[in-house]
CSV table of C-alpha atoms in Angstrom, one decimal:
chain,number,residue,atom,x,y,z
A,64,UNK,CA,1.3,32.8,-11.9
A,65,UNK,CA,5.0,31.9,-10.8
A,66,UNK,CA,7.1,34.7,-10.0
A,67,UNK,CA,10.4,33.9,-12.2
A,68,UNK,CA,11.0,32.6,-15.6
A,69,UNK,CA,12.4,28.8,-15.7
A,70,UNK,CA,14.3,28.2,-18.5
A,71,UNK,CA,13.3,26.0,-21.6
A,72,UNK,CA,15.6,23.2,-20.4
A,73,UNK,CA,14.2,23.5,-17.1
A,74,UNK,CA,13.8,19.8,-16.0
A,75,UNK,CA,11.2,17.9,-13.6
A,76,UNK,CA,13.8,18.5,-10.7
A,77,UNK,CA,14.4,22.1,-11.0
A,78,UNK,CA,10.8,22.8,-10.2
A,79,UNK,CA,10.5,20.4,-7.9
A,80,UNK,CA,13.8,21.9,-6.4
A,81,UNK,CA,11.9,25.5,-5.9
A,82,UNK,CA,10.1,24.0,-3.0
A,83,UNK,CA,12.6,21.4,-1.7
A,84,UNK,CA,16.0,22.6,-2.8
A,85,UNK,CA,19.1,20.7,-2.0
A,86,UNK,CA,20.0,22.4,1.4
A,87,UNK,CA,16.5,21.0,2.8
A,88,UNK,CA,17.7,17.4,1.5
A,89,UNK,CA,21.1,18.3,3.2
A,90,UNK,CA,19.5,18.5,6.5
A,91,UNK,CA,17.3,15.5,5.6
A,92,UNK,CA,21.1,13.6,5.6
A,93,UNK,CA,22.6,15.0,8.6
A,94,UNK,CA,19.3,14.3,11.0
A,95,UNK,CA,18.6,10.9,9.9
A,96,UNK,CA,22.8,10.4,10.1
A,97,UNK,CA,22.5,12.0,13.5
A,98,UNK,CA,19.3,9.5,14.6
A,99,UNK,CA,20.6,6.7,13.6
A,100,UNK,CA,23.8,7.4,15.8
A,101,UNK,CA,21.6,8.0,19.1
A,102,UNK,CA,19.6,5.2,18.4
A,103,UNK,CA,22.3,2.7,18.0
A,104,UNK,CA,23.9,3.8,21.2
A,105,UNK,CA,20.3,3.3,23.0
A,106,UNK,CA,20.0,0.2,21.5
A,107,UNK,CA,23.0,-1.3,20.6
A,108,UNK,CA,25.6,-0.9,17.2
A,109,UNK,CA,23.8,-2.1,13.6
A,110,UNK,CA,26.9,-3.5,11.8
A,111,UNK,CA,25.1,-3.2,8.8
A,112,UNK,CA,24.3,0.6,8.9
A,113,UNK,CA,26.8,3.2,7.3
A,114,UNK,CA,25.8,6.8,6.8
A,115,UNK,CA,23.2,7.8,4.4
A,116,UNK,CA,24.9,10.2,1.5
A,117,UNK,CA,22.7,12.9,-0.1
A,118,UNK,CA,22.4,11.0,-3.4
A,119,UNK,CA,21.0,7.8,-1.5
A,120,UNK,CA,18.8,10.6,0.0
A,121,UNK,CA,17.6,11.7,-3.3
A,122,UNK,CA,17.3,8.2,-3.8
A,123,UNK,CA,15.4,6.8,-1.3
A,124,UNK,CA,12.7,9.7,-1.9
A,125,UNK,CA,12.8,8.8,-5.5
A,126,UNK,CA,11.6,5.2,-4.5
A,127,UNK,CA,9.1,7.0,-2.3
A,128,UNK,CA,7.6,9.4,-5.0
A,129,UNK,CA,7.5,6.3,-7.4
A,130,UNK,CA,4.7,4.7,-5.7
A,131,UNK,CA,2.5,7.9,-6.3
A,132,UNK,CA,2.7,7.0,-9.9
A,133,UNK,CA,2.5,3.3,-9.6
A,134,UNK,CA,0.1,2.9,-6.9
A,135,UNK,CA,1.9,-0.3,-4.8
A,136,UNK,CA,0.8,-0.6,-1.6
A,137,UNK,CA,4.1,-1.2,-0.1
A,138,UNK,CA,7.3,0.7,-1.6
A,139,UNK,CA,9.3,-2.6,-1.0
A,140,UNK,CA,7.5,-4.5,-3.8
A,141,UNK,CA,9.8,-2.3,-6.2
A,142,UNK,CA,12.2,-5.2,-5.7
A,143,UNK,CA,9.7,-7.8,-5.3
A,144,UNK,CA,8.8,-10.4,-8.4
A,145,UNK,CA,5.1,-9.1,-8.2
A,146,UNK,CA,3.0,-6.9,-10.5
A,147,UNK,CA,4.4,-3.7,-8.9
A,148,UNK,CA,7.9,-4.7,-9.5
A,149,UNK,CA,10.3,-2.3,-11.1
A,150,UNK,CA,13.4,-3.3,-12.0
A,151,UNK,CA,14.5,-0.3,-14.1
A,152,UNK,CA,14.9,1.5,-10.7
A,153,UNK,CA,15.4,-1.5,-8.6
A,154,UNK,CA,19.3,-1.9,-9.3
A,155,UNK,CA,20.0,1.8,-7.7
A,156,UNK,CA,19.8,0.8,-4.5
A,157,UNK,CA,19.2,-2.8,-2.7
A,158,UNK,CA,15.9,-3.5,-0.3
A,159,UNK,CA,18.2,-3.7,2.7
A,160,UNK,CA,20.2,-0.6,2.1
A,161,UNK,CA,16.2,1.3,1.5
A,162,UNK,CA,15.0,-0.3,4.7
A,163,UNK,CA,17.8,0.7,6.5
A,164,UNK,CA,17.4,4.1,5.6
A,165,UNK,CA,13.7,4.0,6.3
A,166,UNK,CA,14.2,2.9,9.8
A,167,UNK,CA,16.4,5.9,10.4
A,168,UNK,CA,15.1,8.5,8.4
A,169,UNK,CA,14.2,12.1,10.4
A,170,UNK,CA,13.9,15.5,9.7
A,171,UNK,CA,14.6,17.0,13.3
A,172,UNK,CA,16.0,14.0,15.2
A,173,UNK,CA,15.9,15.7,18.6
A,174,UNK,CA,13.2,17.7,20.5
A,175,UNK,CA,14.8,20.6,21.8
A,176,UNK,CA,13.8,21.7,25.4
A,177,UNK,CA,11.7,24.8,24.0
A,178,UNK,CA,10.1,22.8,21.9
A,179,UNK,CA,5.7,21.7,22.7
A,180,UNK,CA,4.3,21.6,19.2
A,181,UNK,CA,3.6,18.2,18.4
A,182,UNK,CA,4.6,18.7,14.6
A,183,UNK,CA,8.2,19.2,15.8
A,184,UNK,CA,9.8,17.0,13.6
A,185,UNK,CA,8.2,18.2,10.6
A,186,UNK,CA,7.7,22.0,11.0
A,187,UNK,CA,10.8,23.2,9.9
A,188,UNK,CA,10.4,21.3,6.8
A,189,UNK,CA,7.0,22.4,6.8
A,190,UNK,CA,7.9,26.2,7.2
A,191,UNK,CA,10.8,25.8,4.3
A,192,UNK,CA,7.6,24.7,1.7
A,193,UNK,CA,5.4,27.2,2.8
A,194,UNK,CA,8.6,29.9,2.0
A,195,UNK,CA,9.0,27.9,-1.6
A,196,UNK,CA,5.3,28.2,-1.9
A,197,UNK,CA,4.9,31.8,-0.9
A,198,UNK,CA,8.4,33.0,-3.4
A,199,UNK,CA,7.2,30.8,-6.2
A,200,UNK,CA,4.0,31.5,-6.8
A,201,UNK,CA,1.7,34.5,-7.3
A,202,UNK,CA,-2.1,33.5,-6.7
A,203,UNK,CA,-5.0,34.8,-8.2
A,204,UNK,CA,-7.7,37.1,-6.4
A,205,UNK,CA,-9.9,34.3,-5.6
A,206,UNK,CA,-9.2,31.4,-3.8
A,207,UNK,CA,-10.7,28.6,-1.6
A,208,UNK,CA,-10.3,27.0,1.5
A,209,UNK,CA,-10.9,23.1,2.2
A,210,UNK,CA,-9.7,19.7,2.7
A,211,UNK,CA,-8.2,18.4,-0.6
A,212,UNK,CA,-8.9,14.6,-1.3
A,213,UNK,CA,-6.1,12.9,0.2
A,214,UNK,CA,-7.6,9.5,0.7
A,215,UNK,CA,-6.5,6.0,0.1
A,216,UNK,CA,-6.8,4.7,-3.3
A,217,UNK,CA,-10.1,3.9,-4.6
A,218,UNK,CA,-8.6,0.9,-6.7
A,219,UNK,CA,-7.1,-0.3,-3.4
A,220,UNK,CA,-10.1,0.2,-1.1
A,221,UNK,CA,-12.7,-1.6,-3.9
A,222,UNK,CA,-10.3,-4.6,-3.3
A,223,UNK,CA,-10.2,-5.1,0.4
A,224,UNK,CA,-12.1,-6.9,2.7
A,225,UNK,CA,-14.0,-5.1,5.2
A,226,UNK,CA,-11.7,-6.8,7.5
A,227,UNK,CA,-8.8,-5.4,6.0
A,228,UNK,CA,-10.2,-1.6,5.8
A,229,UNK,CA,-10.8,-2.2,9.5
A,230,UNK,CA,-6.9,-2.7,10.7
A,231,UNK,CA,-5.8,0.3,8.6
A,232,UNK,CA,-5.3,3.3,11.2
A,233,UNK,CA,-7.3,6.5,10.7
A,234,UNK,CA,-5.4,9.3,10.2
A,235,UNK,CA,-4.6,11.2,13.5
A,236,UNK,CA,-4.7,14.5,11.5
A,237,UNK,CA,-6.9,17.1,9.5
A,238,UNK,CA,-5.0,18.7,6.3
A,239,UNK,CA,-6.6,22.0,5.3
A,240,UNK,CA,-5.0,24.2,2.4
A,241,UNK,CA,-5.7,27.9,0.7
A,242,UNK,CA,-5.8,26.8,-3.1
A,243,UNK,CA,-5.9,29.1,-6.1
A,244,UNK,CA,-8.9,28.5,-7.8
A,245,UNK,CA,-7.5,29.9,-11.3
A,246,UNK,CA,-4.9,27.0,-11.9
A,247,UNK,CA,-5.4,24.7,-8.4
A,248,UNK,CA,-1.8,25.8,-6.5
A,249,UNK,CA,-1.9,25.1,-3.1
A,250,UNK,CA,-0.9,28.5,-1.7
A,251,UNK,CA,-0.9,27.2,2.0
A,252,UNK,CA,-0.9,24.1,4.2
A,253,UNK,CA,-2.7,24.0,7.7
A,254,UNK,CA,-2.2,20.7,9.4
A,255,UNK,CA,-4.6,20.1,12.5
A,256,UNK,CA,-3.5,16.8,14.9
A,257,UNK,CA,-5.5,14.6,16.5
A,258,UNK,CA,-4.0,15.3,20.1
A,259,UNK,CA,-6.3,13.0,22.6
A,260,UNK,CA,-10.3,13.3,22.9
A,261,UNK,CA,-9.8,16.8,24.2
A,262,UNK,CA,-11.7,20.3,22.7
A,263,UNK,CA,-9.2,20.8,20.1
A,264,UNK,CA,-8.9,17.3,18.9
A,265,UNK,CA,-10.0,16.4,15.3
A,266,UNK,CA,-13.2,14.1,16.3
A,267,UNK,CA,-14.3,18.2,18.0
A,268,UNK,CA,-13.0,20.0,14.9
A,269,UNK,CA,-15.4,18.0,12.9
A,270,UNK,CA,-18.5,19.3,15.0
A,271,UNK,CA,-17.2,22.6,16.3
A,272,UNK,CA,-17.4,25.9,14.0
A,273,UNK,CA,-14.9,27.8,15.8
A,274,UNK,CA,-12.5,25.6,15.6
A,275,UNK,CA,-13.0,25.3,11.8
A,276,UNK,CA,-12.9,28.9,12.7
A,277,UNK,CA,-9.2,28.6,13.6
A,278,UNK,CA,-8.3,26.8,10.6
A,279,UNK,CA,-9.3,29.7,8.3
A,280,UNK,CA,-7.4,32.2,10.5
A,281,UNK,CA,-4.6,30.2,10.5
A,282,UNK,CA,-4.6,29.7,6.4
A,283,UNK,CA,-5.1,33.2,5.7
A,284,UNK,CA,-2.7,35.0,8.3
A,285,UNK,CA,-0.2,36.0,5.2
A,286,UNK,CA,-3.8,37.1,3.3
A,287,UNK,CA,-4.9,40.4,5.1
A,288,UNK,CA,-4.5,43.4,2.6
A,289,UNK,CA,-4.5,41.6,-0.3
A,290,UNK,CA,-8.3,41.7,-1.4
A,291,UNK,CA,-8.4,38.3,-1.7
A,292,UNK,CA,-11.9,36.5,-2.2
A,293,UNK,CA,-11.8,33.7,-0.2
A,294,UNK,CA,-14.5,30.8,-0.9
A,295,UNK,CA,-15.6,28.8,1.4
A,296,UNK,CA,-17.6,25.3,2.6
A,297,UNK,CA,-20.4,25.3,5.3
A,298,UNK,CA,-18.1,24.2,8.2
A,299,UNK,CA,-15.6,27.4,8.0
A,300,UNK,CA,-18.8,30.1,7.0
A,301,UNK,CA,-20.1,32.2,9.9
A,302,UNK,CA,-21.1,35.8,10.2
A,303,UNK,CA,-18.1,37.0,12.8
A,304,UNK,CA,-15.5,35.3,10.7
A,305,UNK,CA,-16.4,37.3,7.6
A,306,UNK,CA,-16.9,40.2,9.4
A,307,UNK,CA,-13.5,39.9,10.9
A,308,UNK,CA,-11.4,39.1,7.6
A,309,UNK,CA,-13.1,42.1,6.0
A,310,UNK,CA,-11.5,44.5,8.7
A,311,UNK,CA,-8.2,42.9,7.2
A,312,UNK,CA,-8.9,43.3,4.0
A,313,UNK,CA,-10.2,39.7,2.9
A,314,UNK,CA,-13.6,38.8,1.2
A,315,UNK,CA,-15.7,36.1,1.2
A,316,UNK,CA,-18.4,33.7,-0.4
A,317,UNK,CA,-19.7,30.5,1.6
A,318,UNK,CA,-22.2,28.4,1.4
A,319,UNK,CA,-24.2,28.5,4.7
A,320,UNK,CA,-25.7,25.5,6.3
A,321,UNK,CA,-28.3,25.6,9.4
A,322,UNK,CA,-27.1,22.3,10.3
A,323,UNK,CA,-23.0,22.4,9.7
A,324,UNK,CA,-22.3,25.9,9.9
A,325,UNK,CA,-22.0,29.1,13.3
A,326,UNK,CA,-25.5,31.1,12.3
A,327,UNK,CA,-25.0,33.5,15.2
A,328,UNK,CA,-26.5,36.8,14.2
A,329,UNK,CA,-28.0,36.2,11.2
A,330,UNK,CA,-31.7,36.4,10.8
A,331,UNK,CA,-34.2,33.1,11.5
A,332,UNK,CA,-36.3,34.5,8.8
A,333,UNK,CA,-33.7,33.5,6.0
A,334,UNK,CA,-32.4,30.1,7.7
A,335,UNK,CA,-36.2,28.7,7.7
A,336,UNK,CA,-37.6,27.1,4.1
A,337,UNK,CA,-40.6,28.8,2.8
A,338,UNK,CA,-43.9,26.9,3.1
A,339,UNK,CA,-45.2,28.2,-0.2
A,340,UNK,CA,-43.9,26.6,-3.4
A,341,UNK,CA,-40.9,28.4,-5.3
A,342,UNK,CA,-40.0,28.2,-8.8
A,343,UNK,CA,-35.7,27.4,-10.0
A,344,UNK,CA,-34.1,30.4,-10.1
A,345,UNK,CA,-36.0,32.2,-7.6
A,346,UNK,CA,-34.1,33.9,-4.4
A,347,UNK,CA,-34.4,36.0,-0.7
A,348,UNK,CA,-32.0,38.6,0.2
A,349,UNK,CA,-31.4,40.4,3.4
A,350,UNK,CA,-28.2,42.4,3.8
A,351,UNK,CA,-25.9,44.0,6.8
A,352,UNK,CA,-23.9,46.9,5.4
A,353,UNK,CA,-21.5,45.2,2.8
A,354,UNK,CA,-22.9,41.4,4.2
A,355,UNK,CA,-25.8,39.7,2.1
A,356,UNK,CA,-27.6,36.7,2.4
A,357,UNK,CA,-29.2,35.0,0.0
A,358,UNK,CA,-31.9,32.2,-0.2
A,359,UNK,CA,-31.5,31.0,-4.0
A,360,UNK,CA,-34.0,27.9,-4.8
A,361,UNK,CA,-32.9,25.3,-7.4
A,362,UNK,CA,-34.4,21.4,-6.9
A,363,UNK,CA,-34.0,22.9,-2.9
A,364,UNK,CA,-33.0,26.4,-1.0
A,365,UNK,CA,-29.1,26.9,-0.6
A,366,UNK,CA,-28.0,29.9,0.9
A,367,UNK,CA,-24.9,31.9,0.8
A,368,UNK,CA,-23.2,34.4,3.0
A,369,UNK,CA,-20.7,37.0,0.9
A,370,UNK,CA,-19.7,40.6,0.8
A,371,UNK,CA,-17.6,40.2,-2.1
A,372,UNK,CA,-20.4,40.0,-4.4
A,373,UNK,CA,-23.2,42.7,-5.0
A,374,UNK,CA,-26.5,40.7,-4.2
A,375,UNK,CA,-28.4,42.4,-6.7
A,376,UNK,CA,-25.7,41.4,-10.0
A,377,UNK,CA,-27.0,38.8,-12.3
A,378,UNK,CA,-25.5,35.7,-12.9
A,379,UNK,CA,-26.5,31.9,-14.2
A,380,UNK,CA,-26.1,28.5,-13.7
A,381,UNK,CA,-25.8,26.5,-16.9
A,382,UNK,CA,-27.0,23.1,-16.5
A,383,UNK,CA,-26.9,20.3,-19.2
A,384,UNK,CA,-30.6,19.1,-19.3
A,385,UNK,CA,-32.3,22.3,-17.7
A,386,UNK,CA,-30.5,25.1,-19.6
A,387,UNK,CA,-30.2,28.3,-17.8
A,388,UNK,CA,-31.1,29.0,-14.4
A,389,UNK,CA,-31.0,32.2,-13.1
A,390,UNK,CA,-29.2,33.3,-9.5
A,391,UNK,CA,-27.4,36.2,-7.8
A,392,UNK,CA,-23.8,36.6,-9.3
A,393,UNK,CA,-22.4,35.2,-5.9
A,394,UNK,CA,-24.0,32.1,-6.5
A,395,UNK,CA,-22.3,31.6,-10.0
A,396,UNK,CA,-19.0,32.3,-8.5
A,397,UNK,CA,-19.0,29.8,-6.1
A,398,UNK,CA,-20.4,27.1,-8.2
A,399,UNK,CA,-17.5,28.2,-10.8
A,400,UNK,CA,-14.7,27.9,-8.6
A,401,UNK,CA,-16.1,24.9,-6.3
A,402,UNK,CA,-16.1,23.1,-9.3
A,403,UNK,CA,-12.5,23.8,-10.7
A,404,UNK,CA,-11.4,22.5,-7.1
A,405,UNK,CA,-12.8,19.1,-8.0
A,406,UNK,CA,-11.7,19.3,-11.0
A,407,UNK,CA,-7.7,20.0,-9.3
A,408,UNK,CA,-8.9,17.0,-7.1
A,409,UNK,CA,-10.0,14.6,-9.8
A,410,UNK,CA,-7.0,15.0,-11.4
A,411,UNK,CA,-3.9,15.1,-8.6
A,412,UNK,CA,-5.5,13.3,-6.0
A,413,UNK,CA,-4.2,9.7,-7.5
A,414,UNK,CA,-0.7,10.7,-7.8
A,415,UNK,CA,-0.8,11.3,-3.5
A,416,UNK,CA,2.0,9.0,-2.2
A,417,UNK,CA,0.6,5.6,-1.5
A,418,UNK,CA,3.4,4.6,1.2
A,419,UNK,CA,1.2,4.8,4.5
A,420,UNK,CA,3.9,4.7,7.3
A,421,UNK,CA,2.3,4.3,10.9
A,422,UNK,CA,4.2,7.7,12.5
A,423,UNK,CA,1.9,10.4,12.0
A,424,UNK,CA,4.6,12.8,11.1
A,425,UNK,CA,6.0,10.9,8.1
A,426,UNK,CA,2.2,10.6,6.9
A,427,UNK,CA,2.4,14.5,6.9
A,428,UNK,CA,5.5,14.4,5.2
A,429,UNK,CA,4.5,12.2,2.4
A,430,UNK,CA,0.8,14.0,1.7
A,431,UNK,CA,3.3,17.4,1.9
A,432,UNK,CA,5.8,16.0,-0.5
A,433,UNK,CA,2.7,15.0,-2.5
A,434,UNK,CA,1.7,18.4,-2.8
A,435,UNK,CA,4.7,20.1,-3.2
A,436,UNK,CA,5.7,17.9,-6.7
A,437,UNK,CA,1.7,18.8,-8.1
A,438,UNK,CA,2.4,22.2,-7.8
A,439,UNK,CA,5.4,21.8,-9.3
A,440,UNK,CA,3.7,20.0,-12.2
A,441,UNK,CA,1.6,23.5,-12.0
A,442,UNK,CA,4.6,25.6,-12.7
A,443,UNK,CA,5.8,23.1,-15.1
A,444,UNK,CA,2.9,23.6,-17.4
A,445,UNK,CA,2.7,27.4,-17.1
A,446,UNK,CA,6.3,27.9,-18.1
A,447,UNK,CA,7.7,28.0,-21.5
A,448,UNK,CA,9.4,24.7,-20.9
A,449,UNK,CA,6.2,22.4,-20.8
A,450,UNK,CA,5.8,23.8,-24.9
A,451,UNK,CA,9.2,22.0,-25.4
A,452,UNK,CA,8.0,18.5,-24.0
A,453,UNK,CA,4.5,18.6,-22.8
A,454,UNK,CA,4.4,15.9,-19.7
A,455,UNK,CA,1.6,14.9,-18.6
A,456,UNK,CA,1.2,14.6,-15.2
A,457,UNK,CA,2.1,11.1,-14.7
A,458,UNK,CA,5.4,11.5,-17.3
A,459,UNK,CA,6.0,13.8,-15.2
A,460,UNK,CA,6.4,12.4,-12.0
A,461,UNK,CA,8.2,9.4,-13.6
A,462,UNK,CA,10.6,11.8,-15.0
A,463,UNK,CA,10.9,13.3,-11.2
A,464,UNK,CA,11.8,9.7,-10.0
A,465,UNK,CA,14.4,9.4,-12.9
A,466,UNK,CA,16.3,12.3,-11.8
A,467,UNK,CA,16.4,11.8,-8.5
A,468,UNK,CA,18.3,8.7,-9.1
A,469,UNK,CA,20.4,9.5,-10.7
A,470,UNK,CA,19.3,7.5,-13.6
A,471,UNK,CA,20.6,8.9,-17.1
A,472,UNK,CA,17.8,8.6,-19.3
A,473,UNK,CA,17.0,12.5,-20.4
A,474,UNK,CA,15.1,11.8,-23.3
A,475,UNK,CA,11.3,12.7,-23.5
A,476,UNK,CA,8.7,10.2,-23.2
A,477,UNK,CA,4.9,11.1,-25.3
């Protein structure tokens, strides 16, 4: 649960603040200010610019955060005459003034000469959520590691044409996060580019198991110790990577697949289906000191590699029609906390940021934004001040977009 105690009055922004507190938005001013000097002087003087102020800045993200709520497919049609206009919020700032500020807007504005990561211009803000998210929050033993649903909206995509769908860029990068599967906070963020056709390029991550591999090392490097239990999907379960977070103190539960996931070293016996016919219910162990794997049959074998769970404790899988079903305890954990996780993802994945700008670091930016305000909305309602106005989610993301600019309506909305 979160590590200090907001106060009742405690508003949208002051949680939101915990992971992006003002001196982040500072910088935000003083890069983009800095940018849009060396890029005038490269290209010539823009009469019409004049330095961006910390409250445009809270502004202009304001506008940004709006459209996770609202669902336009362009930001600018706040100002438009359209369906997706808003003119509540449309007087704070004119289209011009919000374009300009778009055009300019950085987070580092120069690569330094040490610099060779290609997330350059977003790391340090990357690094400063990933402090907020670490200080804030306290997550519970067991946790899971995937790709959350960041995709486009489906009400948007049911209304294109296929020729439209077509021109939309792919994304040139893979977000993975470490989630708490108690209440859904996104403990960690791993972003994974798209750098060229080469081995460690995203088309490669999709096929390869050790690069997956990677991923999990990289989410859980501030796990070891911690006797975690860390769930996980086909692509990221092998042998050698449990093996390897159990020297550092971080357990496991996947689900194993012969055709998506590294079976080195585990025995052909268990990855082949029986010939003879198996009732629900019914499963195969074999086990490796503290490693089991087990065959468990329901409608079709699924097998799962753990040594957090004792193969021989009982557990069940209630379904609606077929009642109980019988299976190894680890089986019933996963299914538990796999399912809370599309649960988080049924619920926060629509209030994503729908501005889709073409630079893949301000795609990162927006999805981490994203992130940052839903676990803010987490906090939110495990603090004594979501009993004094009980937001939902989208009240309170509207609320959010209020404060930021500036705007003096405090009252609550039900």
């Amino acid at each position: 649960g979160p590590t200090r105690k907001m106060p009742l009055t405690a508003s949208a922004m002051d949680f939101f603040q915990l992971f992006v507190p003002d001196n982040v938005l500072k910088n935000m001013v003083v890069q983009t200010n800095m940018y849009a000097k060396k890029y005038q002087e490269r290209f010539g003087s823009d009469d019409a610019w004049i330095d961006v102020t910390l409250t445009e800045m809270k502004a202009f993200l304001g506008y940004m955060i709006s459209t996770s709520i609202h669902h336009c497919e362009s930001v600018l049609s706040i100002w438009s005459s359209g369906f997706y206009s808003n003119k509540s919020i449309a007087l704070i700032m004119t289209q011009s003034r919000f374009e300009k500020i778009l055009k300019y807007f950085h987070i580092v504005a120069f690569r330094s000469s040490q610099t060779t990561h290609s997330l350059y211009k977003i790391q340090p803000f990357l690094d400063s959520l990933q402090s907020g998210f670490d200080s804030a929050f306290r997550p519970s033993q067991a946790q899971v590691l995937h790709e959350p649903l960041i995709d486009e909206d489906p009400v948007f995509i049911a209304t294109c044409t296929e020729r439209e769908l077509r021109k939309r860029k792919k994304r040139k990068f893979s977000l993975w996060v470490r989630q708490c599967s108690s209440t859904g906070f996104i403990c960690q963020i791993y972003v994974h580019l798209k750098e060229g056709s080469g081995a460690d390029g995203l088309d490669a991550l999709k096929n390869k198991p050790q690069l997956h591999s990677m991923v999990a090392k990289s989410l859980c490097q501030n796990a070891s110790g911690k006797n975690y239990i860390i769930f996980t999907g086909p692509s990221i379960t092998s042998l050698n990577l449990f093996e390897e977070f159990e020297k550092q103190g971080i357990y496991c539960c996947g689900l194993l697949s012969t055709r998506k996931s590294d079976c080195t070293g585990l025995p052909p016996s268990m990855l082949n289906n029986s010939e003879t016919p198996q009732s629900r219910g019914q499963y195969r162990i074999r086990m490796k000191g503290n490693m089991s794997l087990i065959c468990w049959y329901n409608k079709g074998h699924f097998r799962f590699l753990t040594n957090a769970y004792s193969p021989v404790q009982q557990g069940v899988i209630i379904k609606r029609k077929s009642g109980e079903i019988p299976c190894p305890l680890a089986v019933e954990a996963f299914a538990a906390h796999l399912s809370y996780i599309c649960k988080y993802d049924d619920k926060y994945s629509k209030y994503f940021i729908s501005h889709k700008p073409n630079k893949t670091w301000q795609q990162v930016f927006w999805f981490a934004i994203s992130i940052a305000i839903n676990n803010a909305y987490i906090l939110y309602k495990m603090s004594e001040a979501y009993h004094v106005t009980r937001y939902s989610r989208a009240q309170f993301g509207e609320r959010l977009v209020k404060e930021l600019l500036g705007l003096e309506d405090t009252s609550p909305t039900h």
